[in-house]
Coordinates of C-alpha atoms and ligand atoms in Angstrom, one line a residue:
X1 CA 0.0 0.0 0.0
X2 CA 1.4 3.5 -1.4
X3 CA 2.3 6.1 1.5
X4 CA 2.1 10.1 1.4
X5 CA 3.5 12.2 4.2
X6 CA 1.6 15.4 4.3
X7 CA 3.3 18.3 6.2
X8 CA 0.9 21.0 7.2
X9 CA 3.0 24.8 8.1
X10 CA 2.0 27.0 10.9
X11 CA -0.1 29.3 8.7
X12 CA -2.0 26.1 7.6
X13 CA -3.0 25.2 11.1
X14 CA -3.6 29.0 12.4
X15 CA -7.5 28.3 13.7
X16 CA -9.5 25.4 14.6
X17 CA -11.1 25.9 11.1
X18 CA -8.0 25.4 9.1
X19 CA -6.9 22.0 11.5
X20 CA -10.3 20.3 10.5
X21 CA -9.2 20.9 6.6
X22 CA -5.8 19.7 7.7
X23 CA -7.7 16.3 9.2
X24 CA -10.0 16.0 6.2
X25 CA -7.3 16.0 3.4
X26 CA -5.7 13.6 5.7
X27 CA -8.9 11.4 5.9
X28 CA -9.3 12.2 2.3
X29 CA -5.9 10.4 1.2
X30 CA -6.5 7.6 4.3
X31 CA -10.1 6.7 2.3
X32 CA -8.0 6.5 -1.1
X33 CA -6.5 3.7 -0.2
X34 CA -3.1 5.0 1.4
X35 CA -1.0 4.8 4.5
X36 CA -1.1 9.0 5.7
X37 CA 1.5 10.2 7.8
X38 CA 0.7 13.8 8.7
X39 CA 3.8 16.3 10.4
X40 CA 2.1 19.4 12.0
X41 CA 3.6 22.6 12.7
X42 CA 3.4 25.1 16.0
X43 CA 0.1 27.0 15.0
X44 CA 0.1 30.2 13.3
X45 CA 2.7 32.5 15.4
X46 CA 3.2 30.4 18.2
X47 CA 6.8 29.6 18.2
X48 CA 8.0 33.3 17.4
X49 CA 5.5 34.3 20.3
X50 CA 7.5 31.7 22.4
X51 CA 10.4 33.1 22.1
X52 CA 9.2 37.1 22.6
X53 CA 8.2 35.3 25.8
X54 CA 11.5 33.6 26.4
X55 CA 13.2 37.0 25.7
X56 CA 11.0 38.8 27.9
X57 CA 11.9 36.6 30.8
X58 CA 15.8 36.9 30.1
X59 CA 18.2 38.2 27.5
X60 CA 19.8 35.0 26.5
X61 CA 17.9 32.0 27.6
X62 CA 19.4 28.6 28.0
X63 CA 19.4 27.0 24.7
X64 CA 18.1 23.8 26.1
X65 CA 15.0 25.9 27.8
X66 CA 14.4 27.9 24.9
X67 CA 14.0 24.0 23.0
X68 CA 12.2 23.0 26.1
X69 CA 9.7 25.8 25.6
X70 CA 9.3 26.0 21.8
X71 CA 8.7 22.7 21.2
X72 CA 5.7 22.6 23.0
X73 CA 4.0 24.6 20.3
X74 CA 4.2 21.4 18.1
X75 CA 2.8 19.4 20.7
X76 CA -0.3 21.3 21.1
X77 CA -0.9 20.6 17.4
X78 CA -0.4 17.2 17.1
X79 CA -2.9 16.6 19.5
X80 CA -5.3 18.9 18.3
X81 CA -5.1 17.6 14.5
X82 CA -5.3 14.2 16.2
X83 CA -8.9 15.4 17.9
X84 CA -10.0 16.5 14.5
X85 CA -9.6 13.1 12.9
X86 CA -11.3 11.7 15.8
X87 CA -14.0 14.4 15.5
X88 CA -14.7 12.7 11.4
X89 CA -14.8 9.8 12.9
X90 CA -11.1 7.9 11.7
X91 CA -8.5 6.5 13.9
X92 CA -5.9 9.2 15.0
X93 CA -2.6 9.0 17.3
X94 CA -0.6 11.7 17.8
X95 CA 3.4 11.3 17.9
X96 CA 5.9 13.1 19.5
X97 CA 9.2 13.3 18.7
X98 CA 10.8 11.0 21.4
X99 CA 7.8 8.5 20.7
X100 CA 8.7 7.9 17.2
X101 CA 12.6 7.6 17.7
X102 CA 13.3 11.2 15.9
X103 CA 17.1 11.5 17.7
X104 CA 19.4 14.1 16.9
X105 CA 23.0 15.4 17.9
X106 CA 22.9 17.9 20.8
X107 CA 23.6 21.1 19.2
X108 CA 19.8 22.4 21.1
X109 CA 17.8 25.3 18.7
X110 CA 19.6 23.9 15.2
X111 CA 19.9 19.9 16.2
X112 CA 20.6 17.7 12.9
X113 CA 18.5 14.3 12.7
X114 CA 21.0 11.3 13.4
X115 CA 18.5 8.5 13.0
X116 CA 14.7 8.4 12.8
X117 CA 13.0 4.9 14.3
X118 CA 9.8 3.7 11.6
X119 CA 8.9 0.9 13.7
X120 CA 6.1 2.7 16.2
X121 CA 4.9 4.5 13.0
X122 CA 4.7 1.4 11.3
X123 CA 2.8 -0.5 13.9
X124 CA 0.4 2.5 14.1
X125 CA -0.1 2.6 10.5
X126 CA -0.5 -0.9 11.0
X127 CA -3.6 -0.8 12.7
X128 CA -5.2 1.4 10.5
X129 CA -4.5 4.6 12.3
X130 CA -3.2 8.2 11.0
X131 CA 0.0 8.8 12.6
X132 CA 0.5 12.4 13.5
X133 CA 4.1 13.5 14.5
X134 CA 5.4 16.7 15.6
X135 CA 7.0 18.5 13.8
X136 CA 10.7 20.8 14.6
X137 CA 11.6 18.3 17.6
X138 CA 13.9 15.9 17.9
X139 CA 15.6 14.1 21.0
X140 CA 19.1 13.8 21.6
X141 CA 21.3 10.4 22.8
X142 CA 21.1 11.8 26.6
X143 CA 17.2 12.0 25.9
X144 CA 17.3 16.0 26.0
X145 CA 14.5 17.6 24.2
X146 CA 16.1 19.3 20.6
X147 CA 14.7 21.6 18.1
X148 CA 15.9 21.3 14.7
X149 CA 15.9 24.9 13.7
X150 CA 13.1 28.2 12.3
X151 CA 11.1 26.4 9.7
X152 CA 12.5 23.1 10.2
X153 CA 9.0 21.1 10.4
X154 CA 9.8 20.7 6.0
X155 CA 12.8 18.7 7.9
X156 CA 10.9 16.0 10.2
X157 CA 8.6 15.7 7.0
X158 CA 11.0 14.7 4.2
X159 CA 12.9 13.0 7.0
X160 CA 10.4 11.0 7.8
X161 CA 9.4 10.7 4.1
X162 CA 12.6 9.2 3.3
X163 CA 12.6 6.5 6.0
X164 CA 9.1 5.5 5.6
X165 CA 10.0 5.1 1.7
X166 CA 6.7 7.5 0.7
X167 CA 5.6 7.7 -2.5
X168 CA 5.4 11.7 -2.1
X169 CA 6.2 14.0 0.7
X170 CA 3.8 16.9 0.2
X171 CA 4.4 20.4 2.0
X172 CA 1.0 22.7 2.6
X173 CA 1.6 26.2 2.8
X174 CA 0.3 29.5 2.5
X175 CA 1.4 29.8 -1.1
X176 CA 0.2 27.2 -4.3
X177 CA 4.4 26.5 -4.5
X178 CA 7.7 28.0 -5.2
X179 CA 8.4 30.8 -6.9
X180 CA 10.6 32.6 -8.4
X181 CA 11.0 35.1 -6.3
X182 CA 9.2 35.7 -2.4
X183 CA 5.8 36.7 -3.8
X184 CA 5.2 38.9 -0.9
X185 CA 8.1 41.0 -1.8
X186 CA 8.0 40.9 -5.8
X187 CA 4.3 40.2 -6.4
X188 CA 5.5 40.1 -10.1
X189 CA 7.1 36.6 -9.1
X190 CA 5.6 33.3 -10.8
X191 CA 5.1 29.7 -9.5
X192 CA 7.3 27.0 -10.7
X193 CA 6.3 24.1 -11.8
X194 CA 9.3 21.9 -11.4
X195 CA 12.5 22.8 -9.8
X196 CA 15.8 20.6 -9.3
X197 CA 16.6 19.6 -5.4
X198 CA 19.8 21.4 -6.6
X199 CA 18.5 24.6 -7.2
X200 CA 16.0 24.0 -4.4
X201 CA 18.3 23.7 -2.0
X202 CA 20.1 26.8 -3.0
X203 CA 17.1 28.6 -3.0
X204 CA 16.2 27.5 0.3
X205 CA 19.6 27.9 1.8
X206 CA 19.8 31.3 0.3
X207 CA 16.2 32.5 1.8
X208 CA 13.3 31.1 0.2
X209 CA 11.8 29.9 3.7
X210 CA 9.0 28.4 2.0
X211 CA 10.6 24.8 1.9
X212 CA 13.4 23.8 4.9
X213 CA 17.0 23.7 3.3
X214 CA 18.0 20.6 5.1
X215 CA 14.7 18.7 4.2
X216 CA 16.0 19.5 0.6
X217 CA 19.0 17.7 1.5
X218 CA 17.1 14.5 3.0
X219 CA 15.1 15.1 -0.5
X220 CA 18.2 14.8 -2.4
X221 CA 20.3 11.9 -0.7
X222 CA 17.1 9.4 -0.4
X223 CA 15.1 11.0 -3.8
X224 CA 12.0 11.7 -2.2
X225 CA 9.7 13.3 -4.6
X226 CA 8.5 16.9 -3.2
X227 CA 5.1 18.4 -3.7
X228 CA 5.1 22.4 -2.1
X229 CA 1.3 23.4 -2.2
X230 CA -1.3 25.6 -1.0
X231 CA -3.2 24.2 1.6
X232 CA -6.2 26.5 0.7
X233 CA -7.1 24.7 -3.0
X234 CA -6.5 21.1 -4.9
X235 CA -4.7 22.9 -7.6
X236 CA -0.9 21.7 -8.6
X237 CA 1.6 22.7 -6.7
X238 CA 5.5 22.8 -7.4
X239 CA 7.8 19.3 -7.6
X240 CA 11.1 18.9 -6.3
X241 CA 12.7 16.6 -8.8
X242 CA 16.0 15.2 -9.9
X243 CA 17.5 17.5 -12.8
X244 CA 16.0 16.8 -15.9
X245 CA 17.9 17.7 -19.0
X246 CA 15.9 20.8 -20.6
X247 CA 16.3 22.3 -17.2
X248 CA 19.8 24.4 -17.9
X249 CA 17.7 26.2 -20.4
X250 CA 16.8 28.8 -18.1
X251 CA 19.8 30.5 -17.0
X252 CA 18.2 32.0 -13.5
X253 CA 15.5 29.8 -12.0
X254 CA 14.8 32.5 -8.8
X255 CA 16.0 35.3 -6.8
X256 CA 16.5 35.2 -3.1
X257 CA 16.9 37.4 -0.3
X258 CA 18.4 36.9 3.1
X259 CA 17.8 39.6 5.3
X260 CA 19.2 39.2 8.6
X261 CA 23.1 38.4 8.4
X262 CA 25.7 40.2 10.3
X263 CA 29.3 40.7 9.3
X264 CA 32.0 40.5 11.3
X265 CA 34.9 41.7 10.9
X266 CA 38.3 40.6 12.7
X267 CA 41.6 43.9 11.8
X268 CA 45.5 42.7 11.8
X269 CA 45.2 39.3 12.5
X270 CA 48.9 38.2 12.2
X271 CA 49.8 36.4 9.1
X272 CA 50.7 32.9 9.7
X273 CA 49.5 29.5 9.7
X274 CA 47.1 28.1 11.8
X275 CA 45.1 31.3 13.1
X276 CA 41.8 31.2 10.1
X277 CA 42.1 27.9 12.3
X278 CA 41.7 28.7 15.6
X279 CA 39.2 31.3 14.9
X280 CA 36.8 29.3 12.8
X281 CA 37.5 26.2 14.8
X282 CA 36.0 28.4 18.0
X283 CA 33.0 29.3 16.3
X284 CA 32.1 26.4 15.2
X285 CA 32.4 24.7 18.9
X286 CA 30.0 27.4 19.5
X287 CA 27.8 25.4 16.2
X288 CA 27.6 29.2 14.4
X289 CA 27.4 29.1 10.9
X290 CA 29.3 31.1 8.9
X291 CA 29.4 31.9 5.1
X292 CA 30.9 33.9 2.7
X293 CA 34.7 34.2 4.4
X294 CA 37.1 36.6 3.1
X295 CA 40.4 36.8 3.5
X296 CA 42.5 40.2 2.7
X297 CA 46.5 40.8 2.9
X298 CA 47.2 44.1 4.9
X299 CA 50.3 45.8 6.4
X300 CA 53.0 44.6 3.9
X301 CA 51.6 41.2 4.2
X302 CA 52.7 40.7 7.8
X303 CA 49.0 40.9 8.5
X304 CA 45.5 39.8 7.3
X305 CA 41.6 41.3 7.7
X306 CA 39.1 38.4 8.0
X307 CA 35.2 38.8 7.6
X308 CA 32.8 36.9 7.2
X309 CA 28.8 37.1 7.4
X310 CA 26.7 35.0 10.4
X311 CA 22.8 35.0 11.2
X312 CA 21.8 38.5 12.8
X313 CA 21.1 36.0 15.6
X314 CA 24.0 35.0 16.2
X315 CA 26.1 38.0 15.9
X316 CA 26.7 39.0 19.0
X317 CA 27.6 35.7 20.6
X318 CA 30.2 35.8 17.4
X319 CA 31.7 38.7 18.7
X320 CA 32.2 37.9 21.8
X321 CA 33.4 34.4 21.1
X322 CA 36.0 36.5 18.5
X323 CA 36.5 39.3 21.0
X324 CA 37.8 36.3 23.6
X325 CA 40.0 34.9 21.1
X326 CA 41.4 38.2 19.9
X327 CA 42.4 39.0 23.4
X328 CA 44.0 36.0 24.1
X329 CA 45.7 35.4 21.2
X330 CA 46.2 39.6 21.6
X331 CA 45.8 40.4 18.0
X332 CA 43.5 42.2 16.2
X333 CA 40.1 44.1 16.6
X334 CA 36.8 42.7 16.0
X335 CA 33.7 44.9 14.4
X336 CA 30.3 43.4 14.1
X337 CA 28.1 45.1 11.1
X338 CA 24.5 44.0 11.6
X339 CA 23.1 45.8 8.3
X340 CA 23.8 43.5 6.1
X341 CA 21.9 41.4 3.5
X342 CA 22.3 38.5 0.7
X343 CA 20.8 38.8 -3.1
X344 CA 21.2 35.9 -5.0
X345 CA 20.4 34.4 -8.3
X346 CA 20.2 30.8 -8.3
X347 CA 19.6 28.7 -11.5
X348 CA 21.5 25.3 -13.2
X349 CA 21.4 27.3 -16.2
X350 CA 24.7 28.9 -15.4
X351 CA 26.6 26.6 -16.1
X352 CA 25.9 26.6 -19.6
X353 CA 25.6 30.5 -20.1
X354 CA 27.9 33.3 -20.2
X355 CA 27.6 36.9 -19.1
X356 CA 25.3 36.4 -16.2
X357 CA 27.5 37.6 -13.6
X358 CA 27.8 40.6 -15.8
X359 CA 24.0 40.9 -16.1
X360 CA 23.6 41.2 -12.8
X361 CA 26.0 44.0 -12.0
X362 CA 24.7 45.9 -14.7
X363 CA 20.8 45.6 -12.7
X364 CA 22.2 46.1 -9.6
X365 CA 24.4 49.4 -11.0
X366 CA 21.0 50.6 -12.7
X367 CA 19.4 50.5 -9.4
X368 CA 21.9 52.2 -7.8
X369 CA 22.5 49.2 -5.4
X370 CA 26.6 49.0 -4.0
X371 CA 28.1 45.9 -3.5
X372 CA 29.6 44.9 -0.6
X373 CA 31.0 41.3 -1.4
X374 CA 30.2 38.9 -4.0
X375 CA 30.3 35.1 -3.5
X376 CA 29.6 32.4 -6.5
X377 CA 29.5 28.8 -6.8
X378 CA 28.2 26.3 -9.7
X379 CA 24.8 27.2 -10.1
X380 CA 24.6 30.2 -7.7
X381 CA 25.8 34.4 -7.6
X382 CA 25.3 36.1 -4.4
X383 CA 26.3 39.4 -3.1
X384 CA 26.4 41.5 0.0
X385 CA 24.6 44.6 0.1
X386 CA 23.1 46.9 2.9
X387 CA 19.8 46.0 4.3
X388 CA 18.2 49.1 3.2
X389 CA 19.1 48.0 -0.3
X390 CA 18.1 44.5 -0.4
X391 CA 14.3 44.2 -1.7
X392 CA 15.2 46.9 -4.3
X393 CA 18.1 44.6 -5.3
X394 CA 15.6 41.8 -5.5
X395 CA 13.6 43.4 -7.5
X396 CA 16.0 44.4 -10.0
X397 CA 17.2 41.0 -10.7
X398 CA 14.0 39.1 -10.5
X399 CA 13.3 41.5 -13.9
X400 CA 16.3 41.4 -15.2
X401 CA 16.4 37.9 -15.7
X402 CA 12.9 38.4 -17.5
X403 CA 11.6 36.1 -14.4
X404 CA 8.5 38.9 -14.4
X405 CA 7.7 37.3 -17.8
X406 CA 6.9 33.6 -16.7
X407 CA 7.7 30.6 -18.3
Ligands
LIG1 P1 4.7 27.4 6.7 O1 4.0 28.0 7.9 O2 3.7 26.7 5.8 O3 5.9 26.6 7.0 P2 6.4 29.5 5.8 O4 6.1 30.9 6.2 O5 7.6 28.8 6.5 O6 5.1 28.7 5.8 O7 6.7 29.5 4.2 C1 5.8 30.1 3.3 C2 6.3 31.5 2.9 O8 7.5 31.4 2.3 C3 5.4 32.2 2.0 O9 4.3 32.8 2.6 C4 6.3 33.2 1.3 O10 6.2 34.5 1.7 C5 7.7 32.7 1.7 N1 8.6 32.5 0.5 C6 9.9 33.0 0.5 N2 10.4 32.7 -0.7 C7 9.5 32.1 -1.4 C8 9.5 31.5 -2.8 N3 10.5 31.6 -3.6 N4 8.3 30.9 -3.2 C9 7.3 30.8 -2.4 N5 7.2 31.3 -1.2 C10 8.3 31.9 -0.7
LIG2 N1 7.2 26.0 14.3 C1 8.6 26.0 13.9 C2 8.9 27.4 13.4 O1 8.1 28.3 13.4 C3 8.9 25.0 12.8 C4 8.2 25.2 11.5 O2 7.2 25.9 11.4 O3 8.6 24.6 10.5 O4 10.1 27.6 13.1
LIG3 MG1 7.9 26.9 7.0

């Protein structure tokens, strides 16, 4: 018997109303014939009112209390779409994620998955039941309560998906799929109809929150087929395919924007071996991410600047972490920029066209947008510009890659 897993987004489970849709396209699939796993998110705002509460109570909460807390926004859900299946009159359990098995390493608010147990979902699915799991939450070896990251519900879903071997992992959102740009900042943007994982997961990792970036990745490795759709209609949303060969004909597929980075910025760090080392090897301890490094020869050479760009959020834990370093290592100074933004233009068509770097200077010089760094890999051109600057930079590449004009 085929299985789906159905992921339903905070926005999709907002009101009662919109649960009891949730529960019926559950039951709808269930009466089809199929084995439906369901993986609900925190409802509506919850889990950004969570942590206004968290913050309210003190500055920098305990990462293990802040997963304590927000996790709980998932467990109110489960049980609620649970109640609503019940309520049709079909066999409901809900899940959480130390019932199913869901464990994960320890690194508490960004936790990755480790190793997901099918057998309890099995033996519910076994007895006819939906099987309900939360969504964001994981647990770690020591039995600690983890949360996988913002938006990471897409995660447990293709996660899951993979390990149940489902014929289909569908995502409900507030939007009928991906497009090529955030349609609530270019409304000119269009849905796609069929995207790469490749270029999905760029997309995603570059700030298209509308699908998880590391549920891509799950996607990818174990070629679970991806459905994004709107909760609110039956109409066709976008897959999330292998790459098909007419797909390099379009050089750009979509534009991004990430809003919230910080750059930080370490002065006269001595010029020798081992100290990108020690500083990046402290940070990560700390499990920061950081991107886009740069590296610049100053003072004769007897000395380098390093930046670097990290998630507004974690900025000033950065700093300090570099301020600690710098002082006991006594070199340099350490600046933390937190105005900064990423525009990029992702698409596996650039590797089979030219001029589309230059393309996208010449839009970002027309709208009088400065750059402060530029980054590029395979199928991807980013650059650093001031936040004040970024949706206008959107928008100027989103036209000028004729994306306006749809397929
Ligand atoms: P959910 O609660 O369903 O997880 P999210 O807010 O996480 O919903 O993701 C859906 C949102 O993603 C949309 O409302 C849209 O504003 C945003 N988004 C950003 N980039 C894109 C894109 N390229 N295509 C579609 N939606 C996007
Ligand atoms: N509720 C979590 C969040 O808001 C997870 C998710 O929605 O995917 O980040
Ligand atoms: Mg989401």
């Amino acid at each position: 018997m085929s299985l789906v897993v159905q992921k339903f987004g905070g926005t999709s489970v907002a009101t009662a109303e919109q649960i009891h849709r949730a529960a019926r396209r559950a039951i709808r699939e269930k009466l089809a014939g199929r084995r439906v796993v369901t993986v609900v998110s925190a409802m509506g705002d919850t889990t950004d009112r969570l942590i206004r509460l968290a913050r309210e109570i003190c500055d920098a909460p305990p990462r293990r209390e802040l997963d304590m807390l927000v996790t709980t926004g998932e467990q109110v859900s489960i049980a609620l779409m649970a109640m609503a299946i019940h309520a049709a009159g079909h066999e409901a359990i809900s899940l959480t994620a130390a019932q199913v098995g869901l464990v994960t390493d320890s690194a508490h608010t960004k936790a990755r998955i480790h190793s997901i147990s099918a057998e309890r979902i099995n033996r519910e699915l076994d007895a006819g039941r939906i099987v309900i799991v939360a969504g964001f939450q994981g647990i770690d070896p020591a039995g600690e309560i983890t949360a996988l990251g913002r938006g990471a519900s897409d995660t447990t879903a293709v996660a899951l998906a993979a390990v149940l071997d489902a014929e289909v992992c569908e995502i409900y959102t507030d939007v009928d799929g991906v497009y090529t740009a955030d349609p609530r900042l270019v409304p000119e943007a269009h849905k796609i109809d069929r995207i790469s994982y490749d270029e999905m997961l760029e997309l995603a990792s570059l700030g298209a929150v509308v699908v998880h970036s590391r549920g891509i990745e799950f996607g990818t490795k174990y070629q679970v087929p991806i459905h994004v759709r709107s909760s609110m209609t039956d109409s066709k949303g976008t897959m999330i395919v292998p790459e098909t060969p007419g797909m390099e004909d379009i050089v750009v597929r979509g534009v991004t924007l990430r809003r919230d980075l910080a750059r930080i910025l370490i002065n006269n760090v001595p010029n020798r071996p081992g100290l990108a080392f020690e500083i990046f090897d402290r940070i990560a301890q700390h499990h920061i991410v950081v991107d886009d490094i740069i590296q610049n020869v100053v003072n004769g050479g007897s000395e380098v600047d390093i930046d670097f760009t990290v998630e507004l959020d974690d900025a000033s834990e950065t700093k300090a972490v570099c301020e600690k370093l710098a002082s006991e290592m006594n070199v340099g100074t350490v600046v933390a920029d937190d105005q900064v933004s990423k525009v990029s233009i992702v698409g596996v068509g650039m590797r089979s066209h030219t001029g589309v770097a230059a393309r996208m200077f010449r839009a970002l010089a027309a709208a009088g947008v400065n750059i402060e760094n530029i980054s590029t890999s395979e199928i991807v051109i980013s650059v650093i510009v001031r936040r004040e600057d970024g949706e206008k930079a959107l928008r100027a590449l989103h036209s000028a890659f004729e994306l306006d004009k749809g397929p």
